[in-house]
């Protein structure tokens, strides 16, 4: 998950290391060479997200469940889905609150060293083989290989690609085949399902948007991305808003304020803490 940064105001600036100190040998009574640790400022600006809906008093009275709690749960799910869309798919437009997500941040760096592009005409998930995954693992810097390092993909990609490769590798017993893969892991790293990412069916590199070209991400998201939390999910009810009084309804409003900044996409010479597998163009 991204690193959560509590926000006590609309804007928060976080210092992030951009260059570190270095050591060098010196002779006796010889002055050392000064090095400087530098920082870049990562800005988080709170964006307001809202869900607004109505339920009739008759439906609320006749329901066998507490509709208020049910709607609140649906609002929380809607917020979580939109946060994932912003974090993984955001293109900087108003649809995503101005947030640029992982896919667009990575491809925004010319010749990004953290992108492993499939060769030839390998434009589909079915073209990915074990060597492509090994090459992706090799791109991740050592500092980003932490206990938080994970694979990120749609569940259908895991089933169509990873499980296929696991069982095709041989050594599978009847018991393992009947019980399925032992946990969602690969090469010892957990797999996190991101259901807003490209599916095994629609992921393609042939004339596709950036969102569909990256079916697999790998790395430590907490090192690459910060999520500002200005206000948690807040639910309010009203019997007068949106003509609710005249229509005998209850208006439910959910709001939250947050921001996401993918601040470490890597460079053309050095991969960042998140690397990506990109499908070939054709």
PDB file of C-alpha atoms in Angstrom:
ATOM      1  CA  UNK A   1       0.000   0.000   0.000  1.00  0.00           C
ATOM      2  CA  UNK A   2       0.991   3.621  -0.430  1.00  0.00           C
ATOM      3  CA  UNK A   3       2.535   5.442   2.515  1.00  0.00           C
ATOM      4  CA  UNK A   4      -0.255   7.187   4.447  1.00  0.00           C
ATOM      5  CA  UNK A   5       0.479  10.805   5.362  1.00  0.00           C
ATOM      6  CA  UNK A   6      -1.980  12.419   7.841  1.00  0.00           C
ATOM      7  CA  UNK A   7      -2.784  15.972   6.740  1.00  0.00           C
ATOM      8  CA  UNK A   8      -3.599  18.704   9.272  1.00  0.00           C
ATOM      9  CA  UNK A   9      -4.204  21.321   6.561  1.00  0.00           C
ATOM     10  CA  UNK A  10      -5.240  21.475   2.924  1.00  0.00           C
ATOM     11  CA  UNK A  11      -1.638  21.179   1.742  1.00  0.00           C
ATOM     12  CA  UNK A  12       1.248  19.137   3.077  1.00  0.00           C
ATOM     13  CA  UNK A  13       4.839  19.131   1.805  1.00  0.00           C
ATOM     14  CA  UNK A  14       6.962  16.080   2.527  1.00  0.00           C
ATOM     15  CA  UNK A  15      10.761  16.082   2.174  1.00  0.00           C
ATOM     16  CA  UNK A  16      11.984  13.107   0.143  1.00  0.00           C
ATOM     17  CA  UNK A  17      15.659  12.230  -0.293  1.00  0.00           C
ATOM     18  CA  UNK A  18      16.863  12.838  -3.838  1.00  0.00           C
ATOM     19  CA  UNK A  19      20.625  12.353  -3.291  1.00  0.00           C
ATOM     20  CA  UNK A  20      22.543  10.751  -0.441  1.00  0.00           C
ATOM     21  CA  UNK A  21      25.966  11.090   1.140  1.00  0.00           C
ATOM     22  CA  UNK A  22      29.009   9.211  -0.140  1.00  0.00           C
ATOM     23  CA  UNK A  23      32.177   8.003   1.552  1.00  0.00           C
ATOM     24  CA  UNK A  24      35.741   8.272   0.238  1.00  0.00           C
ATOM     25  CA  UNK A  25      39.199   7.302   1.497  1.00  0.00           C
ATOM     26  CA  UNK A  26      41.551  10.022   2.717  1.00  0.00           C
ATOM     27  CA  UNK A  27      45.192  10.023   3.722  1.00  0.00           C
ATOM     28  CA  UNK A  28      46.640  11.065   7.062  1.00  0.00           C
ATOM     29  CA  UNK A  29      46.075  14.752   7.859  1.00  0.00           C
ATOM     30  CA  UNK A  30      44.222  15.163   4.552  1.00  0.00           C
ATOM     31  CA  UNK A  31      40.937  17.003   4.235  1.00  0.00           C
ATOM     32  CA  UNK A  32      37.956  14.949   3.220  1.00  0.00           C
ATOM     33  CA  UNK A  33      35.643  15.667   0.303  1.00  0.00           C
ATOM     34  CA  UNK A  34      32.338  17.184   1.342  1.00  0.00           C
ATOM     35  CA  UNK A  35      29.168  15.561   0.024  1.00  0.00           C
ATOM     36  CA  UNK A  36      25.630  16.861   0.371  1.00  0.00           C
ATOM     37  CA  UNK A  37      22.401  15.099   1.045  1.00  0.00           C
ATOM     38  CA  UNK A  38      19.599  16.763  -0.882  1.00  0.00           C
ATOM     39  CA  UNK A  39      15.823  16.529  -0.646  1.00  0.00           C
ATOM     40  CA  UNK A  40      12.928  17.158  -2.978  1.00  0.00           C
ATOM     41  CA  UNK A  41       9.548  18.435  -1.835  1.00  0.00           C
ATOM     42  CA  UNK A  42       6.549  16.180  -2.446  1.00  0.00           C
ATOM     43  CA  UNK A  43       3.277  18.102  -2.271  1.00  0.00           C
ATOM     44  CA  UNK A  44      -0.073  16.679  -1.224  1.00  0.00           C
ATOM     45  CA  UNK A  45      -3.162  18.830  -1.842  1.00  0.00           C
ATOM     46  CA  UNK A  46      -6.441  17.531  -0.397  1.00  0.00           C
ATOM     47  CA  UNK A  47      -9.152  16.735  -2.950  1.00  0.00           C
ATOM     48  CA  UNK A  48     -12.770  16.375  -1.870  1.00  0.00           C
ATOM     49  CA  UNK A  49     -14.618  13.228  -2.952  1.00  0.00           C
ATOM     50  CA  UNK A  50     -18.387  12.921  -2.463  1.00  0.00           C
ATOM     51  CA  UNK A  51     -21.143  10.335  -2.804  1.00  0.00           C
ATOM     52  CA  UNK A  52     -24.767  11.530  -2.660  1.00  0.00           C
ATOM     53  CA  UNK A  53     -27.838   9.268  -2.670  1.00  0.00           C
ATOM     54  CA  UNK A  54     -31.429   9.045  -1.358  1.00  0.00           C
ATOM     55  CA  UNK A  55     -33.566   6.302   0.139  1.00  0.00           C
ATOM     56  CA  UNK A  56     -37.305   6.471   0.762  1.00  0.00           C
ATOM     57  CA  UNK A  57     -38.612   6.342   4.324  1.00  0.00           C
ATOM     58  CA  UNK A  58     -40.977   3.508   3.302  1.00  0.00           C
ATOM     59  CA  UNK A  59     -38.054   1.431   2.081  1.00  0.00           C
ATOM     60  CA  UNK A  60     -36.105   2.204   5.235  1.00  0.00           C
ATOM     61  CA  UNK A  61     -39.056   1.290   7.487  1.00  0.00           C
ATOM     62  CA  UNK A  62     -39.920  -1.937   5.648  1.00  0.00           C
ATOM     63  CA  UNK A  63     -36.384  -3.199   5.172  1.00  0.00           C
ATOM     64  CA  UNK A  64     -35.215  -6.197   7.163  1.00  0.00           C
ATOM     65  CA  UNK A  65     -31.756  -4.663   7.448  1.00  0.00           C
ATOM     66  CA  UNK A  66     -30.490  -1.287   8.581  1.00  0.00           C
ATOM     67  CA  UNK A  67     -30.379   0.544   5.258  1.00  0.00           C
ATOM     68  CA  UNK A  68     -28.357   3.386   6.758  1.00  0.00           C
ATOM     69  CA  UNK A  69     -25.514   1.001   7.607  1.00  0.00           C
ATOM     70  CA  UNK A  70     -25.833  -0.715   4.240  1.00  0.00           C
ATOM     71  CA  UNK A  71     -25.619   2.570   2.299  1.00  0.00           C
ATOM     72  CA  UNK A  72     -22.679   3.684   4.442  1.00  0.00           C
ATOM     73  CA  UNK A  73     -20.882   0.472   3.518  1.00  0.00           C
ATOM     74  CA  UNK A  74     -21.578   1.057  -0.178  1.00  0.00           C
ATOM     75  CA  UNK A  75     -20.209   4.593   0.118  1.00  0.00           C
ATOM     76  CA  UNK A  76     -17.018   3.278   1.715  1.00  0.00           C
ATOM     77  CA  UNK A  77     -16.644   0.803  -1.152  1.00  0.00           C
ATOM     78  CA  UNK A  78     -17.192   3.574  -3.737  1.00  0.00           C
ATOM     79  CA  UNK A  79     -14.473   5.658  -2.071  1.00  0.00           C
ATOM     80  CA  UNK A  80     -12.024   2.739  -2.007  1.00  0.00           C
ATOM     81  CA  UNK A  81     -12.670   1.996  -5.696  1.00  0.00           C
ATOM     82  CA  UNK A  82     -12.131   5.627  -6.703  1.00  0.00           C
ATOM     83  CA  UNK A  83      -8.906   5.774  -4.660  1.00  0.00           C
ATOM     84  CA  UNK A  84      -7.614   2.694  -6.526  1.00  0.00           C
ATOM     85  CA  UNK A  85      -8.637   4.204  -9.868  1.00  0.00           C
ATOM     86  CA  UNK A  86      -6.753   7.407  -9.036  1.00  0.00           C
ATOM     87  CA  UNK A  87      -3.675   5.570  -7.739  1.00  0.00           C
ATOM     88  CA  UNK A  88      -3.350   3.075 -10.585  1.00  0.00           C
ATOM     89  CA  UNK A  89      -5.075   4.739 -13.551  1.00  0.00           C
ATOM     90  CA  UNK A  90      -5.092   8.493 -12.876  1.00  0.00           C
ATOM     91  CA  UNK A  91      -4.189  10.648 -15.890  1.00  0.00           C
ATOM     92  CA  UNK A  92      -4.190  14.059 -14.230  1.00  0.00           C
ATOM     93  CA  UNK A  93      -7.659  15.027 -15.483  1.00  0.00           C
ATOM     94  CA  UNK A  94     -10.675  16.091 -13.407  1.00  0.00           C
ATOM     95  CA  UNK A  95     -12.009  12.512 -13.612  1.00  0.00           C
ATOM     96  CA  UNK A  96      -9.229  11.565 -11.193  1.00  0.00           C
ATOM     97  CA  UNK A  97      -9.083  14.828  -9.230  1.00  0.00           C
ATOM     98  CA  UNK A  98      -5.905  15.855 -11.035  1.00  0.00           C
ATOM     99  CA  UNK A  99      -4.066  12.780  -9.717  1.00  0.00           C
ATOM    100  CA  UNK A 100      -1.527  10.987 -11.937  1.00  0.00           C
ATOM    101  CA  UNK A 101      -1.480   7.263 -11.228  1.00  0.00           C
ATOM    102  CA  UNK A 102       1.255   4.657 -11.558  1.00  0.00           C
ATOM    103  CA  UNK A 103       0.769   3.704 -15.212  1.00  0.00           C
ATOM    104  CA  UNK A 104       0.825   7.262 -16.523  1.00  0.00           C
ATOM    105  CA  UNK A 105       3.613   8.334 -14.153  1.00  0.00           C
ATOM    106  CA  UNK A 106       5.846   5.483 -15.330  1.00  0.00           C
ATOM    107  CA  UNK A 107       5.246   6.051 -19.015  1.00  0.00           C
ATOM    108  CA  UNK A 108       5.656   9.788 -18.500  1.00  0.00           C
ATOM    109  CA  UNK A 109       9.398   9.171 -18.011  1.00  0.00           C
ATOM    110  CA  UNK A 110      11.121   8.835 -21.371  1.00  0.00           C
ATOM    111  CA  UNK A 111      12.789   5.412 -21.785  1.00  0.00           C
ATOM    112  CA  UNK A 112      11.968   4.534 -18.170  1.00  0.00           C
ATOM    113  CA  UNK A 113      14.503   1.997 -16.869  1.00  0.00           C
ATOM    114  CA  UNK A 114      11.809   0.418 -14.693  1.00  0.00           C
ATOM    115  CA  UNK A 115       9.646  -0.742 -17.600  1.00  0.00           C
ATOM    116  CA  UNK A 116      10.208  -4.205 -19.075  1.00  0.00           C
ATOM    117  CA  UNK A 117       8.578  -4.169 -22.524  1.00  0.00           C
ATOM    118  CA  UNK A 118       7.799  -7.485 -24.169  1.00  0.00           C
ATOM    119  CA  UNK A 119       9.496  -8.063 -27.492  1.00  0.00           C
ATOM    120  CA  UNK A 120       8.181  -8.654 -30.986  1.00  0.00           C
ATOM    121  CA  UNK A 121       4.419  -8.918 -31.282  1.00  0.00           C
ATOM    122  CA  UNK A 122       3.776 -10.044 -27.687  1.00  0.00           C
ATOM    123  CA  UNK A 123       0.778  -7.771 -27.181  1.00  0.00           C
ATOM    124  CA  UNK A 124      -1.371  -9.987 -24.915  1.00  0.00           C
ATOM    125  CA  UNK A 125      -1.196 -11.481 -21.425  1.00  0.00           C
ATOM    126  CA  UNK A 126      -1.018 -14.963 -22.982  1.00  0.00           C
ATOM    127  CA  UNK A 127       2.350 -13.992 -24.540  1.00  0.00           C
ATOM    128  CA  UNK A 128       4.018 -13.412 -21.159  1.00  0.00           C
ATOM    129  CA  UNK A 129       6.396 -16.181 -20.119  1.00  0.00           C
ATOM    130  CA  UNK A 130       8.565 -16.949 -17.107  1.00  0.00           C
ATOM    131  CA  UNK A 131      11.578 -15.190 -18.609  1.00  0.00           C
ATOM    132  CA  UNK A 132       9.613 -11.934 -18.845  1.00  0.00           C
ATOM    133  CA  UNK A 133       8.842 -12.143 -15.135  1.00  0.00           C
ATOM    134  CA  UNK A 134      12.470 -12.847 -14.250  1.00  0.00           C
ATOM    135  CA  UNK A 135      13.506  -9.822 -16.302  1.00  0.00           C
ATOM    136  CA  UNK A 136      10.992  -7.690 -14.405  1.00  0.00           C
ATOM    137  CA  UNK A 137      12.325  -8.926 -11.056  1.00  0.00           C
ATOM    138  CA  UNK A 138      15.849  -8.022 -12.163  1.00  0.00           C
ATOM    139  CA  UNK A 139      14.817  -4.425 -12.806  1.00  0.00           C
ATOM    140  CA  UNK A 140      13.758  -3.750  -9.199  1.00  0.00           C
ATOM    141  CA  UNK A 141      16.501  -1.929  -7.248  1.00  0.00           C
ATOM    142  CA  UNK A 142      17.869  -3.713  -4.169  1.00  0.00           C
ATOM    143  CA  UNK A 143      16.666  -0.959  -1.802  1.00  0.00           C
ATOM    144  CA  UNK A 144      13.083  -1.589  -2.956  1.00  0.00           C
ATOM    145  CA  UNK A 145      13.224  -5.311  -2.198  1.00  0.00           C
ATOM    146  CA  UNK A 146      11.588  -5.047   1.230  1.00  0.00           C
ATOM    147  CA  UNK A 147       8.971  -6.928   3.272  1.00  0.00           C
ATOM    148  CA  UNK A 148       6.403  -4.603   1.613  1.00  0.00           C
ATOM    149  CA  UNK A 149       7.343  -5.651  -1.933  1.00  0.00           C
ATOM    150  CA  UNK A 150       4.384  -7.160  -3.811  1.00  0.00           C
ATOM    151  CA  UNK A 151       2.987  -8.007  -7.214  1.00  0.00           C
ATOM    152  CA  UNK A 152      -0.022  -5.931  -8.315  1.00  0.00           C
ATOM    153  CA  UNK A 153      -2.473  -7.139 -10.962  1.00  0.00           C
ATOM    154  CA  UNK A 154      -6.094  -7.936 -11.746  1.00  0.00           C
ATOM    155  CA  UNK A 155      -7.224 -11.294 -10.368  1.00  0.00           C
ATOM    156  CA  UNK A 156      -7.920 -12.589 -13.859  1.00  0.00           C
ATOM    157  CA  UNK A 157      -4.294 -11.934 -14.830  1.00  0.00           C
ATOM    158  CA  UNK A 158      -3.095 -13.972 -11.857  1.00  0.00           C
ATOM    159  CA  UNK A 159      -5.354 -16.874 -12.801  1.00  0.00           C
ATOM    160  CA  UNK A 160      -4.673 -16.736 -16.534  1.00  0.00           C
ATOM    161  CA  UNK A 161      -0.935 -16.105 -16.343  1.00  0.00           C
ATOM    162  CA  UNK A 162       0.704 -16.851 -13.013  1.00  0.00           C
ATOM    163  CA  UNK A 163      -1.220 -19.997 -12.114  1.00  0.00           C
ATOM    164  CA  UNK A 164      -0.691 -21.285 -15.656  1.00  0.00           C
ATOM    165  CA  UNK A 165       3.068 -20.774 -15.362  1.00  0.00           C
ATOM    166  CA  UNK A 166       3.182 -22.346 -11.892  1.00  0.00           C
ATOM    167  CA  UNK A 167       1.395 -25.530 -12.946  1.00  0.00           C
ATOM    168  CA  UNK A 168       3.283 -25.736 -16.244  1.00  0.00           C
ATOM    169  CA  UNK A 169       6.599 -25.737 -14.398  1.00  0.00           C
ATOM    170  CA  UNK A 170       6.131 -29.373 -13.376  1.00  0.00           C
ATOM    171  CA  UNK A 171       6.296 -31.167 -10.045  1.00  0.00           C
ATOM    172  CA  UNK A 172       2.599 -30.684  -9.315  1.00  0.00           C
ATOM    173  CA  UNK A 173       0.970 -33.466  -7.291  1.00  0.00           C
ATOM    174  CA  UNK A 174      -2.669 -34.513  -7.493  1.00  0.00           C
ATOM    175  CA  UNK A 175      -3.239 -33.022  -4.057  1.00  0.00           C
ATOM    176  CA  UNK A 176      -1.797 -29.645  -5.077  1.00  0.00           C
ATOM    177  CA  UNK A 177      -3.859 -29.691  -8.254  1.00  0.00           C
ATOM    178  CA  UNK A 178      -7.104 -30.366  -6.368  1.00  0.00           C
ATOM    179  CA  UNK A 179      -6.453 -27.821  -3.616  1.00  0.00           C
ATOM    180  CA  UNK A 180      -5.092 -25.087  -5.862  1.00  0.00           C
ATOM    181  CA  UNK A 181      -2.005 -22.914  -5.508  1.00  0.00           C
ATOM    182  CA  UNK A 182      -0.842 -22.508  -1.925  1.00  0.00           C
ATOM    183  CA  UNK A 183      -1.591 -18.831  -1.454  1.00  0.00           C
ATOM    184  CA  UNK A 184      -1.386 -15.950  -3.867  1.00  0.00           C
ATOM    185  CA  UNK A 185       2.384 -15.618  -4.067  1.00  0.00           C
ATOM    186  CA  UNK A 186       5.027 -15.863  -6.774  1.00  0.00           C
ATOM    187  CA  UNK A 187       8.784 -16.208  -6.218  1.00  0.00           C
ATOM    188  CA  UNK A 188       8.043 -15.658  -2.527  1.00  0.00           C
ATOM    189  CA  UNK A 189       6.350 -12.270  -2.994  1.00  0.00           C
ATOM    190  CA  UNK A 190       2.649 -11.725  -2.168  1.00  0.00           C
ATOM    191  CA  UNK A 191       0.191 -10.876  -4.936  1.00  0.00           C
ATOM    192  CA  UNK A 192      -2.175  -7.949  -4.356  1.00  0.00           C
ATOM    193  CA  UNK A 193      -5.288  -7.927  -6.517  1.00  0.00           C
ATOM    194  CA  UNK A 194      -6.084  -4.497  -7.986  1.00  0.00           C
ATOM    195  CA  UNK A 195      -9.419  -4.921  -9.718  1.00  0.00           C
ATOM    196  CA  UNK A 196      -9.150  -1.561 -11.502  1.00  0.00           C
ATOM    197  CA  UNK A 197      -6.115  -2.747 -13.481  1.00  0.00           C
ATOM    198  CA  UNK A 198      -6.333  -4.304 -16.944  1.00  0.00           C
ATOM    199  CA  UNK A 199      -7.896  -7.767 -17.092  1.00  0.00           C
ATOM    200  CA  UNK A 200      -6.412 -10.742 -18.888  1.00  0.00           C
ATOM    201  CA  UNK A 201      -9.023 -10.205 -21.622  1.00  0.00           C
ATOM    202  CA  UNK A 202      -8.644  -6.470 -22.296  1.00  0.00           C
ATOM    203  CA  UNK A 203      -4.938  -5.948 -21.538  1.00  0.00           C
ATOM    204  CA  UNK A 204      -3.211  -5.206 -24.831  1.00  0.00           C
ATOM    205  CA  UNK A 205      -0.276  -3.237 -26.121  1.00  0.00           C
ATOM    206  CA  UNK A 206      -1.694  -2.883 -29.617  1.00  0.00           C
ATOM    207  CA  UNK A 207      -3.073   0.635 -29.947  1.00  0.00           C
ATOM    208  CA  UNK A 208      -4.238   0.634 -26.329  1.00  0.00           C
ATOM    209  CA  UNK A 209      -4.274   3.378 -23.743  1.00  0.00           C
ATOM    210  CA  UNK A 210      -1.594   3.410 -21.073  1.00  0.00           C
ATOM    211  CA  UNK A 211      -4.052   1.829 -18.666  1.00  0.00           C
ATOM    212  CA  UNK A 212      -4.235  -1.396 -20.691  1.00  0.00           C
ATOM    213  CA  UNK A 213      -0.546  -1.743 -21.512  1.00  0.00           C
ATOM    214  CA  UNK A 214       0.588  -2.567 -17.940  1.00  0.00           C
ATOM    215  CA  UNK A 215      -1.026  -5.807 -16.672  1.00  0.00           C
ATOM    216  CA  UNK A 216       1.664  -6.451 -14.020  1.00  0.00           C
ATOM    217  CA  UNK A 217       3.338  -4.104 -11.514  1.00  0.00           C
ATOM    218  CA  UNK A 218       5.972  -5.102  -8.956  1.00  0.00           C
ATOM    219  CA  UNK A 219       7.704  -3.332  -6.077  1.00  0.00           C
ATOM    220  CA  UNK A 220       7.290  -1.493  -2.780  1.00  0.00           C
ATOM    221  CA  UNK A 221       4.424   0.941  -3.272  1.00  0.00           C
ATOM    222  CA  UNK A 222       5.116   2.687   0.041  1.00  0.00           C
ATOM    223  CA  UNK A 223       8.483   3.903  -1.297  1.00  0.00           C
ATOM    224  CA  UNK A 224       7.005   5.176  -4.555  1.00  0.00           C
ATOM    225  CA  UNK A 225       3.704   6.699  -3.539  1.00  0.00           C
ATOM    226  CA  UNK A 226       2.299   8.853  -0.728  1.00  0.00           C
ATOM    227  CA  UNK A 227      -1.391   9.170   0.104  1.00  0.00           C
ATOM    228  CA  UNK A 228      -2.502  12.227   2.038  1.00  0.00           C
ATOM    229  CA  UNK A 229      -5.395  11.697   4.462  1.00  0.00           C
ATOM    230  CA  UNK A 230      -7.034  15.052   5.289  1.00  0.00           C
ATOM    231  CA  UNK A 231     -10.445  13.752   6.314  1.00  0.00           C
ATOM    232  CA  UNK A 232     -11.564  10.165   6.657  1.00  0.00           C
ATOM    233  CA  UNK A 233     -14.872   8.830   5.350  1.00  0.00           C
ATOM    234  CA  UNK A 234     -17.641  11.006   6.867  1.00  0.00           C
ATOM    235  CA  UNK A 235     -21.347  10.111   6.576  1.00  0.00           C
ATOM    236  CA  UNK A 236     -24.226  12.580   7.088  1.00  0.00           C
ATOM    237  CA  UNK A 237     -28.017  12.188   6.820  1.00  0.00           C
ATOM    238  CA  UNK A 238     -30.677  14.793   6.009  1.00  0.00           C
ATOM    239  CA  UNK A 239     -34.488  14.802   5.701  1.00  0.00           C
ATOM    240  CA  UNK A 240     -34.605  18.189   3.934  1.00  0.00           C
ATOM    241  CA  UNK A 241     -31.847  18.321   1.302  1.00  0.00           C
ATOM    242  CA  UNK A 242     -32.689  17.641  -2.374  1.00  0.00           C
ATOM    243  CA  UNK A 243     -36.461  17.994  -1.670  1.00  0.00           C
ATOM    244  CA  UNK A 244     -36.260  15.060   0.733  1.00  0.00           C
ATOM    245  CA  UNK A 245     -38.872  16.597   3.074  1.00  0.00           C
ATOM    246  CA  UNK A 246     -41.472  16.938   0.304  1.00  0.00           C
ATOM    247  CA  UNK A 247     -40.716  13.478  -1.055  1.00  0.00           C
ATOM    248  CA  UNK A 248     -40.464  11.758   2.358  1.00  0.00           C
ATOM    249  CA  UNK A 249     -36.903  10.613   1.718  1.00  0.00           C
ATOM    250  CA  UNK A 250     -33.587  10.431   3.524  1.00  0.00           C
ATOM    251  CA  UNK A 251     -30.556  11.937   1.823  1.00  0.00           C
ATOM    252  CA  UNK A 252     -27.220  10.251   2.574  1.00  0.00           C
ATOM    253  CA  UNK A 253     -23.975  12.114   1.899  1.00  0.00           C
ATOM    254  CA  UNK A 254     -20.501  10.689   2.166  1.00  0.00           C
ATOM    255  CA  UNK A 255     -17.340  12.766   1.860  1.00  0.00           C
ATOM    256  CA  UNK A 256     -13.619  12.329   2.257  1.00  0.00           C
ATOM    257  CA  UNK A 257     -10.544  14.425   1.437  1.00  0.00           C
ATOM    258  CA  UNK A 258      -7.315  12.888   0.205  1.00  0.00           C
ATOM    259  CA  UNK A 259      -4.533  13.117  -2.351  1.00  0.00           C
ATOM    260  CA  UNK A 260      -2.154  10.640  -3.994  1.00  0.00           C
ATOM    261  CA  UNK A 261       1.306  11.508  -5.295  1.00  0.00           C
ATOM    262  CA  UNK A 262       3.333   8.911  -7.187  1.00  0.00           C
ATOM    263  CA  UNK A 263       6.623  10.708  -6.636  1.00  0.00           C
ATOM    264  CA  UNK A 264       9.223   8.075  -7.558  1.00  0.00           C
ATOM    265  CA  UNK A 265       8.590   6.808 -11.112  1.00  0.00           C
ATOM    266  CA  UNK A 266      12.288   6.264 -11.811  1.00  0.00           C
ATOM    267  CA  UNK A 267      14.446   7.715 -14.575  1.00  0.00           C
ATOM    268  CA  UNK A 268      15.827   6.670 -17.938  1.00  0.00           C
ATOM    269  CA  UNK A 269      18.960   5.345 -16.235  1.00  0.00           C
ATOM    270  CA  UNK A 270      17.632   3.980 -12.929  1.00  0.00           C
ATOM    271  CA  UNK A 271      14.421   2.143 -12.074  1.00  0.00           C
ATOM    272  CA  UNK A 272      12.276   3.407  -9.217  1.00  0.00           C
ATOM    273  CA  UNK A 273      10.782   1.331  -6.368  1.00  0.00           C
ATOM    274  CA  UNK A 274       7.919   0.203  -8.626  1.00  0.00           C
ATOM    275  CA  UNK A 275       8.628  -1.548 -11.934  1.00  0.00           C
ATOM    276  CA  UNK A 276       6.189  -2.575 -14.624  1.00  0.00           C
ATOM    277  CA  UNK A 277       5.710  -5.167 -17.331  1.00  0.00           C
ATOM    278  CA  UNK A 278       4.512  -3.511 -20.549  1.00  0.00           C
ATOM    279  CA  UNK A 279       2.918  -5.365 -23.441  1.00  0.00           C
ATOM    280  CA  UNK A 280       4.454  -4.928 -26.887  1.00  0.00           C
ATOM    281  CA  UNK A 281       2.834  -2.461 -29.283  1.00  0.00           C
ATOM    282  CA  UNK A 282       1.964  -5.089 -31.878  1.00  0.00           C
TER     283      UNK A 282
END
